[in-house]
PDB file of C-alpha atoms in Angstrom:
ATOM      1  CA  UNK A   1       6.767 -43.727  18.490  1.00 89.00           C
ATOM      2  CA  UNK A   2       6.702 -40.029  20.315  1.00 94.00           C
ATOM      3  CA  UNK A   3       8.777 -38.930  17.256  1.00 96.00           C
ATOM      4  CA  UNK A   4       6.117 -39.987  15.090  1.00 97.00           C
ATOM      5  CA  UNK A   5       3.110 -38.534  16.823  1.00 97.00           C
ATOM      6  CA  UNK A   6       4.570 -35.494  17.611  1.00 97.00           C
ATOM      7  CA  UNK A   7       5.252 -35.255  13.934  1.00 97.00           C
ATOM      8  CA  UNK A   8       1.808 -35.279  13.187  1.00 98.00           C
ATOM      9  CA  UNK A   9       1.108 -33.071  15.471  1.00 98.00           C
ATOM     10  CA  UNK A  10       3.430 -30.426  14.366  1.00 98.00           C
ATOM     11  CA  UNK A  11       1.568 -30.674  11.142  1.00 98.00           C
ATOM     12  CA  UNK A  12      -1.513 -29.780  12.095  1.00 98.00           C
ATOM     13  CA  UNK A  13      -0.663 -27.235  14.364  1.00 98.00           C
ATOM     14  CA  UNK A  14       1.487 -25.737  11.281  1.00 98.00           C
ATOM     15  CA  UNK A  15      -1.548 -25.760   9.093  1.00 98.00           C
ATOM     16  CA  UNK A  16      -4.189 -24.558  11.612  1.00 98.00           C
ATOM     17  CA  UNK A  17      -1.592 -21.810  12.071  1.00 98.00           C
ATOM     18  CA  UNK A  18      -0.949 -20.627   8.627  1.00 98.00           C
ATOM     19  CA  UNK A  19      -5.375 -20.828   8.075  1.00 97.00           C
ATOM     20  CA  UNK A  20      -5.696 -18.751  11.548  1.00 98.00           C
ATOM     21  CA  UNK A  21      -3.374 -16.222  10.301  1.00 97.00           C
ATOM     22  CA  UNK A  22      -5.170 -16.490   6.214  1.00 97.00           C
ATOM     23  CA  UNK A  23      -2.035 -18.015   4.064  1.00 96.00           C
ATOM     24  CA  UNK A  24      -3.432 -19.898   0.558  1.00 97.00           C
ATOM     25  CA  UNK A  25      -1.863 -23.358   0.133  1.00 97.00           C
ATOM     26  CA  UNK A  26       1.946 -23.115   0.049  1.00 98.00           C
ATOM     27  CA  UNK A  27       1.610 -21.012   3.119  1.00 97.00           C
ATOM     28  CA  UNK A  28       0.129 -24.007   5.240  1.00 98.00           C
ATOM     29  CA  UNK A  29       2.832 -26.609   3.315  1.00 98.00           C
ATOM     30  CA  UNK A  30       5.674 -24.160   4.910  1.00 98.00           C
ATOM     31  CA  UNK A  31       4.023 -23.543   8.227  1.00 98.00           C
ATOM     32  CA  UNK A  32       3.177 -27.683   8.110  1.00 98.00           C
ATOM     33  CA  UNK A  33       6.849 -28.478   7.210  1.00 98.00           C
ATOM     34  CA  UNK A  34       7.936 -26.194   9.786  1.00 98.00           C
ATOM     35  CA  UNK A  35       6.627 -27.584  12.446  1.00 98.00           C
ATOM     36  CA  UNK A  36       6.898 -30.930  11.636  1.00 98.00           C
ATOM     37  CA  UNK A  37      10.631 -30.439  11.954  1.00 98.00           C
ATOM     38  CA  UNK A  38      10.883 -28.792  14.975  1.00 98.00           C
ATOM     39  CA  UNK A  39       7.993 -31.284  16.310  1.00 98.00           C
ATOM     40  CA  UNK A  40       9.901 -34.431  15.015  1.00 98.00           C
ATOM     41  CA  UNK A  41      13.458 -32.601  16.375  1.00 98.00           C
ATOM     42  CA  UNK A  42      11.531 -32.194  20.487  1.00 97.00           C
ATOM     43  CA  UNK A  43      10.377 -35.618  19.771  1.00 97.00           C
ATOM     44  CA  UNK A  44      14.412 -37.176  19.410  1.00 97.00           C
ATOM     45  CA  UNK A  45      15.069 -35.355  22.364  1.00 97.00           C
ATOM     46  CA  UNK A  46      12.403 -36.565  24.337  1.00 96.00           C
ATOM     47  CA  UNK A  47      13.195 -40.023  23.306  1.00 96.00           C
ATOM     48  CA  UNK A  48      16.407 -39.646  24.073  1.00 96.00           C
ATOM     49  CA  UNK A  49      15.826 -38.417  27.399  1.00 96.00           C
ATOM     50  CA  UNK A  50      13.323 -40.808  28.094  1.00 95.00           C
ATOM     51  CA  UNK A  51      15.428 -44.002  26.739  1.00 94.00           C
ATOM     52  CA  UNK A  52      18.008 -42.483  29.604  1.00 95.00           C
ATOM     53  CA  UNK A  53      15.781 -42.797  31.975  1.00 93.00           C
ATOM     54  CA  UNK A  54      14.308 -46.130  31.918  1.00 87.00           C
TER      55      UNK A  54
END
């Protein structure tokens, strides 16, 4: 479940970034794809360190 939302996240932080910074379409896809990787990867982690945890 973190994975997820922090997925979505990532994706709208990558767009909002790539509009703040004026990049047409493919710009936001890249800067949305972007960050939904490295969102998704700190949400495994998280997980995983969470799952430990409990």
């Amino acid at each position: 479940m973190i994975v997820i939302v922090l997925s979505i996240i990532g994706v709208i932080v990558g767009w909002r970034t790539a509009t703040k910074r004026k990049g047409d379409l493919m710009d936001k896809l890249q800067y949305g794809a972007a960050y939904f990787l490295a969102f998704a990867v700190a949400g495994v982690i998280i997980t995983v360190i969470v799952d430990r945890f409990i």
